Short mmCIF file of C-alpha atoms in Angstrom, two decimals:
data_model
loop_
_atom_site.label_atom_id
_atom_site.label_comp_id
_atom_site.label_asym_id
_atom_site.label_seq_id
_atom_site.Cartn_x
_atom_site.Cartn_y
_atom_site.Cartn_z
CA TYR G 1 0.00 0.00 0.00
CA HIS G 2 1.14 3.55 -0.70
CA PRO G 3 0.70 6.02 2.20
CA LEU G 4 -0.77 8.74 -0.01
CA SER G 5 -3.54 6.53 -1.37
CA ASN G 6 -4.33 5.42 2.18
CA PHE G 7 -4.46 9.02 3.31
CA TYR G 8 -6.91 9.90 0.53
CA LEU G 9 -8.97 6.90 1.60
CA THR G 10 -8.94 8.23 5.17
CA THR G 11 -10.21 11.67 4.20
CA SER G 12 -12.86 10.19 1.90
CA LEU G 13 -14.18 7.91 4.64
CA PHE G 14 -14.24 10.88 7.03
CA ALA G 15 -16.21 12.93 4.50
CA LEU G 16 -18.67 10.03 4.16
CA LYS G 17 -19.02 9.88 7.97
CA GLU G 18 -17.55 6.37 8.05
CA TYR G 19 -15.50 7.37 11.07
CA SER G 20 -14.53 3.89 12.32
CA LEU G 21 -13.31 2.79 8.90
CA GLY G 22 -11.56 6.15 8.48
CA GLY G 23 -9.68 5.55 11.72
CA LYS G 24 -8.55 2.12 10.53
CA ALA G 25 -7.34 3.60 7.24
CA LEU G 26 -5.47 6.30 9.14
CA ARG G 27 -3.66 3.69 11.28
CA ARG G 28 -2.41 2.00 8.09
CA THR G 29 -1.33 5.37 6.72
CA VAL G 30 0.59 6.24 9.89
CA ASN G 31 2.42 2.93 9.88
CA LEU G 32 3.37 3.32 6.21
CA TYR G 33 4.72 6.87 6.62
CA PRO G 34 7.10 7.55 9.57
CA HIS G 35 7.72 11.30 9.15
CA TRP G 36 4.57 12.86 10.60
CA ASP G 37 6.51 14.91 13.16
CA THR G 38 8.14 16.92 10.35
CA SER G 39 5.20 17.02 7.94
CA LYS G 40 2.97 19.97 7.28
CA ILE G 41 -0.51 19.00 6.19
CA ASP G 42 -3.16 21.49 5.15
CA LEU G 43 -6.37 19.52 5.59
CA HIS G 44 -8.34 22.50 4.24
CA ASP G 45 -6.99 21.63 0.77
CA PHE G 46 -9.06 18.46 0.89
CA PHE G 47 -12.23 20.42 1.74
CA PRO G 48 -11.91 23.67 -0.26
CA ARG G 49 -15.39 25.10 0.26
CA ASP G 50 -15.78 27.82 2.92
CA PHE G 51 -15.03 26.25 6.31
CA GLU G 52 -16.22 22.84 5.09
CA LEU G 53 -13.60 21.04 7.20
CA ILE G 54 -14.65 22.93 10.33
CA ARG G 55 -18.29 21.96 9.83
CA LYS G 56 -17.41 18.32 9.23
CA ILE G 57 -15.27 18.12 12.37
CA ALA G 58 -18.10 19.68 14.40
CA SER G 59 -20.47 17.04 13.00
CA PHE G 60 -17.94 14.32 13.88
CA GLU G 61 -17.71 15.64 17.45
CA LYS G 62 -21.50 15.43 17.85
CA TRP G 63 -21.36 11.85 16.60
CA LEU G 64 -18.74 11.02 19.24
CA PHE G 65 -21.03 12.38 21.93
CA PHE G 66 -24.15 10.51 20.89
CA SER G 67 -22.91 7.30 19.26
CA THR G 68 -21.14 4.13 20.30
CA ARG G 69 -17.49 5.05 19.97
CA ASN G 70 -14.51 2.83 19.22
CA ASN G 71 -10.81 3.55 19.55
CA ASP G 72 -10.19 4.10 15.84
CA SER G 73 -12.85 6.84 15.76
CA TYR G 74 -11.15 8.69 18.62
CA PHE G 75 -7.80 8.40 16.84
CA LEU G 76 -9.24 9.85 13.63
CA PHE G 77 -10.90 12.71 15.53
CA GLY G 78 -7.69 13.52 17.40
CA PHE G 79 -5.67 13.55 14.17
CA LEU G 80 -8.15 15.83 12.37
CA CYS G 81 -8.21 18.25 15.29
CA GLN G 82 -4.42 18.20 15.59
CA TYR G 83 -3.94 19.22 11.97
CA SER G 84 -6.71 21.82 11.88
CA GLY G 85 -5.61 23.78 14.95
CA LEU G 86 -7.91 22.32 17.63
CA PHE G 87 -5.04 21.20 19.82
CA GLU G 88 -6.95 20.93 23.11
CA LYS G 89 -9.59 18.72 21.50
CA ALA G 90 -6.86 16.59 19.92
CA GLN G 91 -5.09 16.10 23.24
CA MET G 92 -8.35 15.20 24.94
CA ALA G 93 -9.18 12.63 22.23
CA TYR G 94 -5.76 10.98 22.59
CA LYS G 95 -6.05 11.03 26.38
CA ILE G 96 -9.42 9.29 26.30
CA LEU G 97 -8.18 6.76 23.76
CA LEU G 98 -4.97 5.92 25.65
CA SER G 99 -6.86 5.59 28.94
CA LYS G 100 -8.97 2.91 27.23
CA ASP G 101 -6.09 1.26 25.36
CA PRO G 102 -2.54 2.19 26.46
CA SER G 103 -1.14 -0.06 23.73
CA TYR G 104 -2.57 2.08 20.91
CA LEU G 105 0.89 3.10 19.67
CA GLU G 106 -0.29 5.35 16.83
CA ALA G 107 -2.18 7.59 19.24
CA GLN G 108 0.82 7.63 21.58
CA LYS G 109 3.03 8.78 18.72
CA PHE G 110 0.82 11.76 17.87
CA ALA G 111 0.18 12.64 21.51
CA ASN G 112 3.94 12.84 22.07
CA MET G 113 4.19 15.53 19.36
CA PHE G 114 2.60 18.02 21.72
CA SER G 115 5.57 17.78 24.09
CA GLN G 116 7.75 18.75 21.12
CA GLY G 117 5.55 21.69 20.15
CA SER G 118 2.22 21.78 18.36
CA PRO G 119 2.20 21.13 14.61
CA SER G 120 1.58 24.04 12.31
CA SER G 121 -1.97 25.32 12.47
CA TYR G 122 -3.86 26.27 9.34
CA LEU G 123 -6.87 27.58 11.20
CA PRO G 124 -7.91 31.08 10.01
CA ASN G 125 -7.83 33.74 12.70
CA TRP G 126 -11.05 35.11 14.16
CA GLU G 127 -10.97 38.26 12.04
CA LYS G 128 -10.85 36.19 8.86
CA LEU G 129 -13.72 33.99 10.01
CA HIS G 130 -15.76 37.04 11.02
CA GLN G 131 -15.13 38.86 7.73
CA ALA G 132 -16.18 35.82 5.70
CA ALA G 133 -19.40 35.55 7.71
CA GLN G 134 -19.99 39.29 7.40
CA LYS G 135 -19.69 39.05 3.62
CA LYS G 136 -22.28 36.25 3.52
CA PHE G 137 -24.59 38.28 5.76
CA SER G 138 -24.30 41.38 3.56
CA LEU G 139 -25.16 39.22 0.54
CA GLU G 140 -28.24 38.00 2.43
CA GLU G 141 -26.91 34.44 2.46
CA TYR G 142 -28.01 34.03 6.03
CA SER G 143 -27.64 30.25 6.37
CA ASP G 144 -24.00 30.45 5.28
CA ALA G 145 -23.42 33.44 7.55
CA LEU G 146 -24.89 31.48 10.47
CA ASP G 147 -22.61 28.52 9.73
CA ASN G 148 -19.53 30.72 9.52
CA TRP G 149 -20.24 32.69 12.68
CA SER G 150 -21.09 29.50 14.56
CA ASN G 151 -17.74 28.07 13.50
CA ALA G 152 -15.99 31.28 14.57
CA TYR G 153 -17.54 30.96 18.02
CA LEU G 154 -16.70 27.25 18.16
CA TYR G 155 -13.00 28.03 17.65
CA TYR G 156 -12.90 31.31 19.56
CA PRO G 157 -15.46 31.14 22.41
CA GLU G 158 -13.72 34.04 24.12
CA LYS G 159 -14.99 36.28 21.29
CA SER G 160 -18.41 36.55 22.89
CA GLU G 161 -19.48 39.38 20.58
CA THR G 162 -19.97 36.67 17.94
CA LEU G 163 -23.12 35.65 19.83
CA TYR G 164 -24.83 38.83 18.60
CA SER G 165 -24.00 37.95 14.99
CA ILE G 166 -25.37 34.43 15.42
CA ALA G 167 -28.58 35.83 16.91
CA TYR G 168 -29.02 38.24 13.99
CA SER G 169 -28.57 35.44 11.44
CA LEU G 170 -31.15 33.34 13.26
CA CYS G 171 -33.55 36.28 13.20
CA ALA G 172 -33.09 36.74 9.47
CA LEU G 173 -33.92 33.04 9.03
CA ARG G 174 -37.02 33.46 11.25
CA LYS G 175 -35.69 30.98 13.79
CA TYR G 176 -37.00 33.09 16.63
CA PRO G 177 -36.82 30.67 19.59
CA GLN G 178 -33.13 30.04 18.88
CA ALA G 179 -32.49 33.73 18.20
CA TYR G 180 -34.20 34.65 21.47
CA GLY G 181 -31.98 32.32 23.48
CA MET G 182 -28.82 33.40 21.70
CA LEU G 183 -29.54 37.13 22.09
CA ARG G 184 -30.27 36.76 25.79
CA LEU G 185 -26.97 34.92 26.19
CA ALA G 186 -25.14 37.66 24.26
CA LEU G 187 -26.65 40.39 26.46
CA LYS G 188 -25.67 38.43 29.55
CA VAL G 189 -22.05 37.63 28.75
CA ALA G 190 -21.18 40.62 26.52
CA PRO G 191 -23.50 43.54 27.39
CA ASN G 192 -20.90 46.16 26.47
CA PHE G 193 -21.03 45.17 22.82
CA LEU G 194 -24.58 46.49 22.60
CA THR G 195 -23.17 50.01 22.30
CA SER G 196 -19.81 49.27 20.65
CA PRO G 197 -18.66 49.96 17.07
CA PHE G 198 -18.89 46.19 16.56
CA GLN G 199 -22.63 46.64 15.96
CA GLN G 200 -22.02 49.07 13.13
CA SER G 201 -19.60 46.64 11.50
CA ILE G 202 -22.36 44.02 11.26
CA TRP G 203 -25.02 46.29 9.78
CA SER G 204 -23.18 47.47 6.70
CA SER G 205 -26.50 48.33 5.06
CA ARG G 206 -30.12 48.70 6.07
CA ARG G 207 -31.42 45.84 3.94
CA SER G 208 -30.93 42.99 6.38
CA PHE G 209 -31.87 45.12 9.38
CA ASP G 210 -35.16 46.23 7.84
CA LEU G 211 -35.86 42.71 6.64
CA ILE G 212 -35.61 41.41 10.22
CA LEU G 213 -37.67 44.28 11.58
CA SER G 214 -40.49 43.84 9.07
CA GLN G 215 -40.54 40.06 9.59
CA LEU G 216 -40.84 40.46 13.33
CA GLU G 217 -43.64 43.01 12.96
CA GLU G 218 -45.46 40.67 10.60
CA THR G 219 -45.00 37.74 13.01
CA LEU G 220 -46.51 39.69 15.88
CA GLN G 221 -49.46 40.69 13.73
CA GLU G 222 -50.10 37.00 13.13
CA ARG G 223 -49.18 35.86 16.68
CA PRO G 224 -49.69 38.76 19.13
CA ASP G 225 -48.86 36.54 22.12
CA ASP G 226 -45.43 35.50 20.84
CA GLU G 227 -43.29 36.86 23.69
CA GLU G 228 -40.01 35.72 22.18
CA ALA G 229 -40.72 37.66 18.99
CA LEU G 230 -41.79 40.66 21.10
CA PHE G 231 -38.51 40.58 23.02
CA LEU G 232 -36.55 40.46 19.76
CA LEU G 233 -38.63 43.26 18.27
CA SER G 234 -38.08 45.46 21.33
CA TYR G 235 -34.34 44.93 20.93
CA PHE G 236 -34.36 45.92 17.24
CA TYR G 237 -36.55 48.93 17.99
CA LEU G 238 -33.90 49.96 20.50
CA LEU G 239 -31.10 49.57 17.95
CA ASN G 240 -33.18 51.53 15.45
CA GLN G 241 -33.59 54.47 17.85
CA GLU G 242 -37.36 53.86 18.04
CA LYS G 243 -37.27 54.28 21.79
CA LYS G 244 -40.97 54.78 22.43
CA LYS G 245 -41.83 51.53 20.69
CA ALA G 246 -38.97 49.75 22.44
CA ASN G 247 -40.04 51.02 25.86
CA LEU G 248 -43.67 50.05 25.26
CA ALA G 249 -42.72 46.50 24.30
CA LEU G 250 -40.26 46.13 27.17
CA GLU G 251 -42.76 47.48 29.71
CA HIS G 252 -45.29 44.90 28.55
CA LEU G 253 -42.70 42.16 29.08
CA ARG G 254 -41.57 43.57 32.44
CA GLN G 255 -45.08 43.53 33.85
CA LYS G 256 -45.26 39.83 33.11
CA TYR G 257 -41.66 39.09 34.17
CA PRO G 258 -40.79 41.73 36.80
CA ASN G 259 -37.60 39.98 37.94
CA ASP G 260 -36.10 39.42 34.51
CA GLU G 261 -32.66 41.07 34.61
CA THR G 262 -32.21 41.14 30.82
CA ILE G 263 -35.45 43.05 30.33
CA ARG G 264 -34.39 45.49 33.06
CA PHE G 265 -31.02 45.96 31.38
CA LEU G 266 -32.62 46.80 28.03
CA GLN G 267 -34.95 49.27 29.73
CA THR G 268 -31.94 51.08 31.17
CA GLN G 269 -30.58 51.42 27.62
CA VAL G 270 -33.73 53.19 26.41
CA SER G 271 -32.82 56.36 28.28
CA ARG G 272 -29.24 56.30 27.06
CA SER G 273 -27.83 57.66 23.81
CA LEU G 274 -27.06 54.68 21.59
CA PRO G 275 -24.89 55.05 18.48
CA ASP G 276 -26.71 55.35 15.16
CA LEU G 277 -25.93 52.11 13.35
CA PHE G 278 -26.39 53.65 9.92
CA SER G 279 -25.07 57.18 10.36
CA ARG G 280 -22.64 58.40 7.70
CA ALA G 281 -20.82 61.69 7.76
CA GLY G 282 -22.30 64.29 5.48
CA GLU G 283 -25.43 62.33 4.54
CA ASN G 284 -28.73 64.09 4.39
CA GLN G 285 -30.99 62.76 7.18
CA GLU G 286 -34.14 63.34 5.17
CA LYS G 287 -32.72 61.18 2.39
CA ASN G 288 -31.87 58.47 4.92
CA SER G 289 -35.40 58.55 6.27
CA LEU G 290 -36.87 58.21 2.79
CA GLU G 291 -34.55 55.30 1.97
CA LYS G 292 -35.51 53.65 5.24
CA ARG G 293 -39.23 53.86 4.42
CA THR G 294 -38.60 52.53 0.91
CA GLU G 295 -36.65 49.54 2.21
CA ARG G 296 -39.30 48.73 4.82
CA THR G 297 -42.05 48.88 2.16
CA LEU G 298 -39.99 46.73 -0.17
CA SER G 299 -39.36 44.14 2.52
CA LYS G 300 -43.05 44.02 3.37
CA GLN G 301 -44.04 43.43 -0.27
CA ILE G 302 -41.51 40.63 -0.62
CA ARG G 303 -42.61 39.01 2.63
CA LEU G 304 -46.26 39.15 1.52
CA GLY G 305 -45.23 37.69 -1.82
CA GLU G 306 -43.32 34.88 -0.10
CA LYS G 307 -46.35 34.07 2.03
CA ALA G 308 -48.67 33.89 -0.99
CA PHE G 309 -46.10 31.83 -2.88
CA ARG G 310 -45.93 29.19 -0.15
CA GLN G 311 -49.71 28.98 -0.31
CA GLU G 312 -49.34 28.32 -4.07
CA LYS G 313 -51.08 31.60 -4.86
CA TYR G 314 -48.56 32.40 -7.56
CA SER G 315 -50.48 35.20 -9.28
CA GLU G 316 -50.95 37.02 -5.96
CA ALA G 317 -47.29 36.55 -5.15
CA HIS G 318 -46.42 37.86 -8.61
CA GLN G 319 -48.35 41.09 -7.92
CA HIS G 320 -46.48 41.68 -4.65
CA PHE G 321 -43.10 41.20 -6.34
CA VAL G 322 -44.11 43.59 -9.15
CA GLN G 323 -45.06 46.18 -6.52
CA ALA G 324 -41.70 45.69 -4.81
CA ILE G 325 -39.97 46.50 -8.11
CA LEU G 326 -42.17 49.55 -8.64
CA ASP G 327 -41.18 50.75 -5.15
CA ASN G 328 -37.52 50.37 -6.04
CA PRO G 329 -36.71 49.56 -9.70
CA LYS G 330 -33.03 49.00 -8.89
CA ASN G 331 -33.69 46.21 -6.43
CA ILE G 332 -32.30 42.94 -7.80
CA GLU G 333 -33.75 40.73 -5.07
CA ALA G 334 -37.29 41.66 -6.06
CA ARG G 335 -36.53 40.75 -9.68
CA TRP G 336 -35.25 37.33 -8.62
CA TYR G 337 -38.51 36.75 -6.77
CA LEU G 338 -40.48 37.91 -9.81
CA CYS G 339 -38.51 35.46 -11.93
CA MET G 340 -39.39 32.64 -9.52
CA SER G 341 -43.08 33.51 -9.65
CA THR G 342 -43.21 33.59 -13.46
CA PHE G 343 -41.59 30.16 -13.54
CA ALA G 344 -44.14 28.88 -11.01
CA LYS G 345 -46.88 30.23 -13.29
CA GLU G 346 -45.25 28.26 -16.14
CA GLU G 347 -44.63 31.44 -18.16
CA TYR G 348 -41.25 30.39 -19.51
CA SER G 349 -40.67 33.18 -22.02
CA SER G 350 -41.30 35.78 -19.29
CA THR G 351 -38.98 33.89 -16.95
CA TYR G 352 -36.28 33.97 -19.63
CA ARG G 353 -36.77 37.70 -20.23
CA ILE G 354 -36.47 38.51 -16.52
CA LEU G 355 -33.36 36.34 -16.18
CA LYS G 356 -31.70 38.22 -19.03
CA GLU G 357 -32.64 41.57 -17.45
CA ILE G 358 -31.07 40.48 -14.16
CA PHE G 359 -27.89 39.33 -15.89
CA GLN G 360 -27.56 42.74 -17.53
CA ALA G 361 -28.05 44.52 -14.19
CA THR G 362 -25.66 42.50 -12.00
CA PRO G 363 -22.49 40.42 -12.43
CA GLU G 364 -23.89 37.85 -9.99
CA LYS G 365 -25.53 35.35 -12.31
CA ILE G 366 -26.22 32.66 -9.71
CA SER G 367 -29.15 33.56 -7.49
CA SER G 368 -28.51 33.37 -3.74
CA LEU G 369 -32.20 32.67 -3.14
CA ASP G 370 -33.37 29.20 -2.23
CA TRP G 371 -35.50 28.31 -5.26
CA THR G 372 -36.71 25.03 -3.79
CA GLY G 373 -37.13 26.35 -0.24
CA LEU G 374 -39.69 28.98 -1.23
CA TYR G 375 -42.22 26.31 -2.17
CA ARG G 376 -44.58 24.76 0.36
CA LYS G 377 -42.84 21.42 -0.19
CA PRO G 378 -39.76 20.50 -2.23
CA GLU G 379 -41.97 18.13 -4.22
CA VAL G 380 -43.88 21.10 -5.62
CA PHE G 381 -40.70 22.55 -7.10
CA GLU G 382 -39.78 19.14 -8.52
CA GLU G 383 -43.19 18.90 -10.16
CA LYS G 384 -42.77 22.37 -11.69
CA LEU G 385 -39.31 21.44 -12.95
CA SER G 386 -40.64 18.20 -14.46
CA THR G 387 -43.39 20.16 -16.22
CA LEU G 388 -40.76 22.41 -17.78
CA GLY G 389 -38.72 19.34 -18.73
CA ARG G 390 -41.68 17.87 -20.57
CA TRP G 391 -42.26 21.21 -22.33
CA VAL G 392 -38.64 21.27 -23.51
CA LEU G 393 -38.98 17.74 -24.90
CA GLU G 394 -42.16 18.63 -26.77
CA LYS G 395 -40.95 22.06 -27.95
CA GLU G 396 -37.43 21.20 -29.06
CA GLU G 397 -36.92 24.57 -30.76
CA ASP G 398 -37.82 26.64 -27.70
CA ASP G 399 -34.33 27.85 -26.78
CA GLN G 400 -35.67 30.26 -24.16
CA ALA G 401 -37.41 27.49 -22.23
CA LEU G 402 -34.30 25.32 -22.61
CA PHE G 403 -32.16 28.12 -21.16
CA VAL G 404 -34.52 28.47 -18.16
CA PHE G 405 -34.45 24.69 -17.68
CA GLY G 406 -30.65 24.65 -17.71
CA TYR G 407 -30.45 27.51 -15.26
CA LEU G 408 -32.85 25.86 -12.83
CA LEU G 409 -30.81 22.67 -12.99
CA ILE G 410 -27.80 24.73 -11.86
CA VAL G 411 -29.52 26.41 -8.91
CA SER G 412 -30.99 23.07 -7.80
CA ASP G 413 -27.52 21.44 -7.78
CA ARG G 414 -27.94 19.27 -10.88
CA ARG G 415 -24.86 20.57 -12.66
CA ASP G 416 -24.13 17.43 -14.63
CA GLN G 417 -27.55 17.65 -16.26
CA ALA G 418 -27.21 21.41 -16.70
CA LYS G 419 -23.90 20.86 -18.49
CA VAL G 420 -25.65 18.78 -21.16
CA ILE G 421 -28.27 21.53 -21.65
CA PHE G 422 -25.74 24.34 -22.04
CA GLU G 423 -23.57 22.28 -24.37
CA ARG G 424 -26.64 22.00 -26.60
CA LEU G 425 -27.37 25.74 -26.26
CA GLN G 426 -23.75 26.63 -27.02
CA LYS G 427 -24.10 24.93 -30.41
CA ARG G 428 -27.44 26.62 -31.09
CA LEU G 429 -26.61 30.09 -29.75
CA PRO G 430 -22.82 30.55 -30.06
CA GLN G 431 -23.08 34.36 -29.81
CA ASP G 432 -25.12 34.43 -26.58
CA LYS G 433 -22.79 35.69 -23.84
CA ASP G 434 -24.90 34.25 -21.01
CA VAL G 435 -24.96 30.84 -22.65
CA GLU G 436 -21.18 31.03 -23.04
CA TYR G 437 -20.78 32.05 -19.38
CA PHE G 438 -22.73 29.07 -18.05
CA TYR G 439 -21.15 26.73 -20.60
CA ARG G 440 -17.68 27.65 -19.31
CA LEU G 441 -18.83 27.58 -15.69
CA LEU G 442 -19.93 23.97 -16.02
CA GLN G 443 -16.78 22.67 -17.71
#
């Protein structure tokens, strides 16, 4: 056996969550290659997507907690932690393993490396992790932002300000019970960050802030007794300098929970001068106020459209998305939603036209929206996609419908199938720049 092939087998088994087999493969690798103490391994090269390795190790750790563990699994976990910068976790894994089986020589070998100095760490620093999450958040890719900030906190728990960022991502995803618990924890362990410049660094624009605010207001209209949503809304009112609304909400909560220290703390902040999250030197305040109202209206129209869409009222949803565009013609997100609604209505030529308009307006040709997640059930999207597939088979000359079909295969992670479609379109439409773009993307 060659050590490199065994090492690839180890990483593959780890990726497939075959942890016991991965540990066995790693033992063979270690015995075939004696120079681990002088080797530098960048495990992130094997998992190139953003923080993929970190997420997989976290999943492995949960498995160790809740599954029947064997010695080879602990050895694999210790090795992965050792070469991704989690030295304390690696040492603990080796310690547990050697207490169970002192004759496990491979674990002893790697545990001894710590007495000679820790191996090189390839773990990004907290600032890099935070910036990557912040970029995802600003792009409204809230699930990815949540993953990245959660990983940042996993590796740097002393950076308690990260708890605020996690809470905001959860709010954007409408996971209010989790957001409520996380925000209360943040206010408890890091209250000073409520008024620090760190808050301004998170809210680089009003879009996400107003999205969260409008969603919370809508939730309370539907569920007036939702105290967790009310607590979150009072907090965002406070950040938004809407102190009367914040105080009214907090007073309602205090009357029901008079001894709640977190509610009392927020009430003390109402009377204080909090920094304006969105202030910019030299900007006209009247213009800011107008932009704020426009964003709030836009968010409301999109939220109403989403609600109608999930109820399969596609024409109603379409009207809300059109109104959102009329409120702000430059808003790309609203056009993506409009594109989704025209596809749901099986108006393929209109879907194609809107896609082309979006591509002309922005360099980002891959939508960050969850096309399948907007439907009531994933099966509904699959049915719509199958309908389009049948149309394309029947109308072989309909290049516009074929383009839409290929694009939807991309955003629903069927790139191999999409590649076949765009190879066909490349032959039919060699001058189409968008066809060429996706053709090259899929090679």
